[in-house]
Short mmCIF file of C-alpha atoms and ligand atoms in Angstrom, two decimals:
data_model
loop_
_atom_site.label_atom_id
_atom_site.label_comp_id
_atom_site.label_asym_id
_atom_site.label_seq_id
_atom_site.Cartn_x
_atom_site.Cartn_y
_atom_site.Cartn_z
CA MET A 30 -41.33 63.60 67.94
CA ASN A 31 -42.89 63.42 71.43
CA ASP A 32 -42.45 60.48 73.73
CA PRO A 33 -44.95 58.01 72.12
CA ARG A 34 -46.94 57.41 75.30
CA ALA A 35 -47.09 61.14 76.13
CA HIS A 36 -48.32 61.85 72.60
CA ALA A 37 -51.00 59.13 72.86
CA ARG A 38 -52.04 60.48 76.27
CA SER A 39 -52.45 64.00 74.94
CA LEU A 40 -54.54 62.76 71.98
CA ALA A 41 -56.64 60.67 74.41
CA ALA A 42 -57.19 63.59 76.79
CA ALA A 43 -58.34 65.91 73.99
CA SER A 44 -60.59 63.25 72.51
CA VAL A 45 -62.23 62.35 75.84
CA ALA A 46 -62.67 66.07 76.69
CA ALA A 47 -64.42 66.56 73.33
CA GLY A 48 -66.86 63.75 74.13
CA GLN A 49 -65.41 61.50 71.38
CA PRO A 50 -63.78 58.71 73.40
CA THR A 51 -62.66 56.67 70.39
CA ALA A 52 -61.63 59.45 67.96
CA TRP A 53 -58.00 59.52 69.05
CA PHE A 54 -57.18 55.99 67.88
CA GLU A 55 -57.49 56.88 64.20
CA GLN A 56 -55.59 60.13 64.81
CA LEU A 57 -52.74 58.15 66.37
CA TYR A 58 -52.61 55.42 63.70
CA ALA A 59 -52.90 57.99 60.89
CA GLY A 60 -50.02 59.94 62.43
CA ALA A 61 -47.99 56.74 62.59
CA ALA A 62 -48.79 55.96 58.94
CA ARG A 63 -47.38 59.39 58.03
CA GLY A 64 -44.25 58.66 60.08
CA GLU A 65 -45.13 61.41 62.58
CA ALA A 66 -46.02 59.21 65.58
CA THR A 67 -45.35 55.82 67.14
CA VAL A 68 -48.13 53.56 68.38
CA PRO A 69 -46.94 52.82 71.94
CA TRP A 70 -48.61 49.41 72.30
CA ALA A 71 -47.57 48.00 68.91
CA ASP A 72 -45.07 45.23 69.74
CA LEU A 73 -45.61 43.48 66.37
CA ALA A 74 -45.82 40.12 68.16
CA PRO A 75 -48.65 38.10 69.72
CA ASN A 76 -49.45 39.10 73.29
CA PRO A 77 -47.34 36.90 75.64
CA GLN A 78 -50.22 36.33 78.09
CA LEU A 79 -52.47 35.24 75.20
CA VAL A 80 -49.78 32.85 74.00
CA ALA A 81 -49.34 31.44 77.53
CA TRP A 82 -53.11 31.07 77.99
CA ALA A 83 -53.50 29.36 74.60
CA GLU A 84 -50.64 26.96 75.30
CA GLY A 85 -51.88 26.23 78.83
CA ASN A 86 -55.33 25.39 77.48
CA ASP A 87 -54.18 23.52 74.34
CA LEU A 88 -56.24 26.04 72.42
CA ALA A 89 -56.98 24.95 68.87
CA GLY A 90 -59.67 25.49 66.24
CA PRO A 91 -61.78 24.97 64.35
CA GLY A 92 -64.11 27.69 65.53
CA ARG A 93 -64.98 31.32 64.93
CA ALA A 94 -62.84 33.82 66.80
CA ALA A 95 -63.18 37.58 67.21
CA VAL A 96 -60.21 39.77 68.07
CA ILE A 97 -61.35 43.09 69.51
CA GLY A 98 -59.22 46.21 68.92
CA CYS A 99 -56.87 44.17 66.76
CA GLY A 100 -54.41 46.96 65.97
CA TYR A 101 -51.72 45.68 63.59
CA GLY A 102 -53.05 42.09 63.69
CA ASP A 103 -50.50 39.92 65.52
CA ASP A 104 -53.00 38.30 67.92
CA ALA A 105 -55.41 37.63 65.05
CA GLU A 106 -52.68 35.91 63.04
CA PHE A 107 -51.70 33.85 66.09
CA LEU A 108 -55.27 32.53 66.44
CA ALA A 109 -55.59 31.89 62.70
CA ALA A 110 -52.40 29.81 62.89
CA ARG A 111 -54.07 27.76 65.64
CA GLY A 112 -56.93 26.87 63.34
CA PHE A 113 -59.57 29.52 64.06
CA THR A 114 -61.60 31.40 61.47
CA VAL A 115 -60.79 34.89 62.68
CA THR A 116 -62.62 38.18 62.40
CA ALA A 117 -60.35 40.94 63.68
CA PHE A 118 -61.67 44.45 64.06
CA ASP A 119 -60.57 47.87 65.08
CA VAL A 120 -62.29 51.25 65.23
CA ALA A 121 -59.30 52.83 63.45
CA PRO A 122 -59.43 52.22 59.67
CA THR A 123 -55.72 52.98 59.35
CA ALA A 124 -54.90 50.15 61.79
CA VAL A 125 -57.07 47.75 59.78
CA ALA A 126 -55.42 48.85 56.53
CA ALA A 127 -51.98 48.36 58.07
CA ALA A 128 -52.86 44.85 59.32
CA THR A 129 -54.17 43.89 55.89
CA GLU A 130 -50.99 45.21 54.30
CA ARG A 131 -48.72 43.42 56.78
CA PHE A 132 -50.43 40.05 56.17
CA PRO A 133 -51.51 40.10 52.51
CA ALA A 134 -52.04 36.32 52.29
CA SER A 135 -53.85 36.10 55.63
CA PRO A 136 -57.10 34.16 56.07
CA VAL A 137 -58.10 36.66 58.81
CA GLY A 138 -61.05 38.92 58.02
CA TYR A 139 -59.86 42.40 59.02
CA VAL A 140 -62.75 44.83 59.45
CA THR A 141 -63.23 48.39 60.62
CA ALA A 142 -65.90 48.23 63.33
CA ASP A 143 -66.73 49.80 66.67
CA LEU A 144 -67.07 47.56 69.72
CA LEU A 145 -69.53 50.09 71.12
CA ARG A 146 -71.88 49.47 68.13
CA PRO A 147 -70.96 46.07 66.68
CA PRO A 148 -72.80 44.70 63.64
CA PRO A 149 -75.97 42.89 64.84
CA ALA A 150 -74.83 39.72 63.03
CA TRP A 151 -71.97 39.42 65.51
CA THR A 152 -74.26 38.92 68.53
CA ALA A 153 -73.45 35.53 70.13
CA ALA A 154 -71.54 34.61 66.96
CA PHE A 155 -68.02 33.73 68.17
CA ASP A 156 -66.68 30.60 69.88
CA LEU A 157 -63.68 32.57 71.10
CA VAL A 158 -63.61 36.31 71.82
CA VAL A 159 -60.28 37.91 72.67
CA GLU A 160 -60.13 41.31 74.31
CA ILE A 161 -56.64 42.64 75.01
CA TYR A 162 -56.06 46.22 76.22
CA THR A 163 -59.08 47.84 74.51
CA VAL A 164 -61.27 48.45 77.56
CA GLN A 165 -58.32 49.96 79.44
CA VAL A 166 -58.00 52.76 76.88
CA LEU A 167 -61.67 53.77 77.20
CA ARG A 168 -63.34 55.82 79.95
CA ASP A 169 -66.68 56.17 81.66
CA ALA A 170 -69.78 55.16 79.68
CA ALA A 171 -67.74 53.95 76.69
CA ARG A 172 -65.75 51.69 79.00
CA ARG A 173 -68.87 50.18 80.58
CA THR A 174 -70.50 49.63 77.19
CA ALA A 175 -67.31 48.04 75.85
CA VAL A 176 -67.22 45.53 78.72
CA GLU A 177 -70.82 44.50 78.06
CA GLN A 178 -70.34 44.24 74.32
CA CYS A 179 -67.39 41.85 74.73
CA ALA A 180 -69.73 39.39 76.42
CA ALA A 181 -72.48 39.93 73.84
CA LEU A 182 -70.24 38.54 71.07
CA VAL A 183 -69.75 35.13 72.75
CA ALA A 184 -71.63 32.19 71.20
CA PRO A 185 -73.31 29.46 73.31
CA GLY A 186 -70.48 27.29 74.66
CA GLY A 187 -67.98 30.01 73.70
CA THR A 188 -65.14 31.59 75.66
CA LEU A 189 -64.14 35.20 76.28
CA VAL A 190 -60.51 35.89 77.20
CA VAL A 191 -59.70 39.28 78.71
CA ILE A 192 -56.18 40.58 79.32
CA ALA A 193 -55.80 43.98 80.95
CA ARG A 194 -53.71 46.04 83.31
CA ALA A 195 -54.77 45.61 86.96
CA ARG A 196 -55.24 48.05 89.83
CA ASP A 197 -56.79 48.04 93.27
CA GLU A 198 -60.07 49.87 93.82
CA ALA A 199 -58.28 52.42 96.03
CA ASP A 200 -55.47 53.10 93.53
CA ASP A 201 -55.46 56.31 91.51
CA PRO A 202 -56.52 55.30 87.96
CA GLY A 203 -53.69 57.52 86.67
CA SER A 204 -53.46 58.41 83.00
CA MET A 205 -54.10 56.31 79.88
CA PRO A 206 -53.98 53.31 79.95
CA TRP A 207 -56.43 53.16 82.87
CA PRO A 208 -56.04 49.75 84.58
CA LEU A 209 -59.12 47.70 85.47
CA THR A 210 -60.26 46.88 88.99
CA ARG A 211 -61.34 43.39 90.03
CA ALA A 212 -64.96 44.60 89.97
CA GLU A 213 -64.54 45.76 86.38
CA MET A 214 -63.20 42.33 85.47
CA ALA A 215 -66.23 40.73 87.14
CA ALA A 216 -68.48 42.91 84.94
CA PHE A 217 -67.42 40.96 81.83
CA ALA A 218 -69.81 38.32 83.13
CA ALA A 219 -72.79 39.91 81.35
CA HIS A 220 -75.48 38.83 78.88
CA GLY A 221 -75.48 35.27 80.24
CA VAL A 222 -71.69 34.88 80.14
CA GLN A 223 -70.17 33.56 83.36
CA GLU A 224 -66.81 34.01 85.01
CA VAL A 225 -64.58 30.93 84.92
CA ASP A 226 -61.34 32.38 86.26
CA VAL A 227 -59.69 35.75 86.81
CA ALA A 228 -55.99 35.52 87.69
CA GLU A 229 -53.77 38.41 88.65
CA ILE A 230 -50.22 38.11 87.33
CA LEU A 231 -47.01 40.08 87.18
CA ASP A 232 -45.80 40.18 83.61
CA GLN A 233 -42.29 39.88 82.15
CA GLU A 234 -41.71 43.63 81.74
CA VAL A 235 -39.03 45.43 83.75
CA PRO A 236 -40.36 46.49 86.20
CA PRO A 237 -43.19 43.94 86.07
CA VAL A 238 -46.73 45.19 85.45
CA ARG A 239 -49.82 43.84 87.28
CA ARG A 240 -52.29 42.33 84.83
CA TRP A 241 -55.52 40.38 84.82
CA VAL A 242 -56.01 37.29 82.70
CA GLY A 243 -59.72 36.50 82.75
CA GLU A 244 -61.67 33.65 81.24
CA PHE A 245 -65.46 33.73 80.84
CA ARG A 246 -67.84 31.27 79.23
CA ARG A 247 -71.42 31.15 77.94
CA THR A 248 -73.23 27.92 78.74
CA ALA A 249 -73.78 25.70 75.71
CA ARG A 250 -77.37 25.31 74.49
CA ALA A 251 -78.98 22.13 75.76
CA GLY A 252 -78.75 19.52 73.01
C1 SAM B 225 -54.25 49.71 73.53
S1 SAM B 225 -54.64 49.21 71.91
C2 SAM B 225 -54.37 47.46 71.98
C3 SAM B 225 -54.20 46.85 70.61
C4 SAM B 225 -54.03 45.34 70.62
N1 SAM B 225 -55.21 44.67 71.14
C5 SAM B 225 -52.81 44.97 71.41
O1 SAM B 225 -52.97 44.31 72.44
O2 SAM B 225 -51.70 45.34 71.01
C6 SAM B 225 -56.39 49.32 71.81
C7 SAM B 225 -56.92 49.08 70.42
O3 SAM B 225 -58.33 49.10 70.45
C8 SAM B 225 -58.81 49.90 69.40
N2 SAM B 225 -60.12 50.39 69.84
C9 SAM B 225 -60.38 51.33 70.77
N3 SAM B 225 -61.69 51.49 70.94
C10 SAM B 225 -62.29 50.62 70.10
C11 SAM B 225 -63.64 50.33 69.80
N4 SAM B 225 -64.63 50.98 70.41
N5 SAM B 225 -63.91 49.38 68.89
C12 SAM B 225 -62.89 48.71 68.25
N6 SAM B 225 -61.59 48.96 68.49
C13 SAM B 225 -61.29 49.91 69.40
C14 SAM B 225 -57.76 50.96 69.18
O4 SAM B 225 -57.81 51.56 67.91
C15 SAM B 225 -56.48 50.16 69.42
O5 SAM B 225 -56.02 49.54 68.26
#
């Protein structure tokens, strides 16, 4: 078997070249389900920056939460355990099936859906929207649409949390995952959602990786 990241990069390159920027996710997860590939980002644990942000903000439900690009479901389960009613979605049906299988008694609603064309009922429907590492695996128009759609899901008074790899504007974007610039982080403030804070951190990996932890909020409706 290839190096997992090299395999994912070659699937991504072929998919992007074919004009199907999201097709490779299902190919990768289906390969993993057959035991022929490894999903390079699947740590099978909640994201450490999400955990730190939640603890730092005493995050607790009730409330409706959306987890974008949920993969195998660990972040969704983390938010459900903190009292949120969670909808977790991924464009790859095999990822959604695997999450459902891993957590058979879960209260999380796992759904196959595309952030680029979300169900209309999800517009402004979530008190908490969590986007971790989805935008950074998309390119060009799909990437820009994805950023906007994250904001569109946030309910009045709701919060969007974005965690992504970071790069400077002048840095070479390199190969998948393609880190976000500060300007791309600022673009999450769309559809009436405003930036609260965007922090750049070095994570706990060896060597450490530069990441953004961004918080955005939609003003509550006047009472
Ligand atoms: C790099 S992975 C990150 C997974 C998970 N959020 C994590 O942090 O481990 C990106 C995930 O987003 C999903 N994805 C990519 N494009 C998507 C889209 N347009 N709509 C929904 N999910 C998408 C992929 O299938 C994959 O599971």
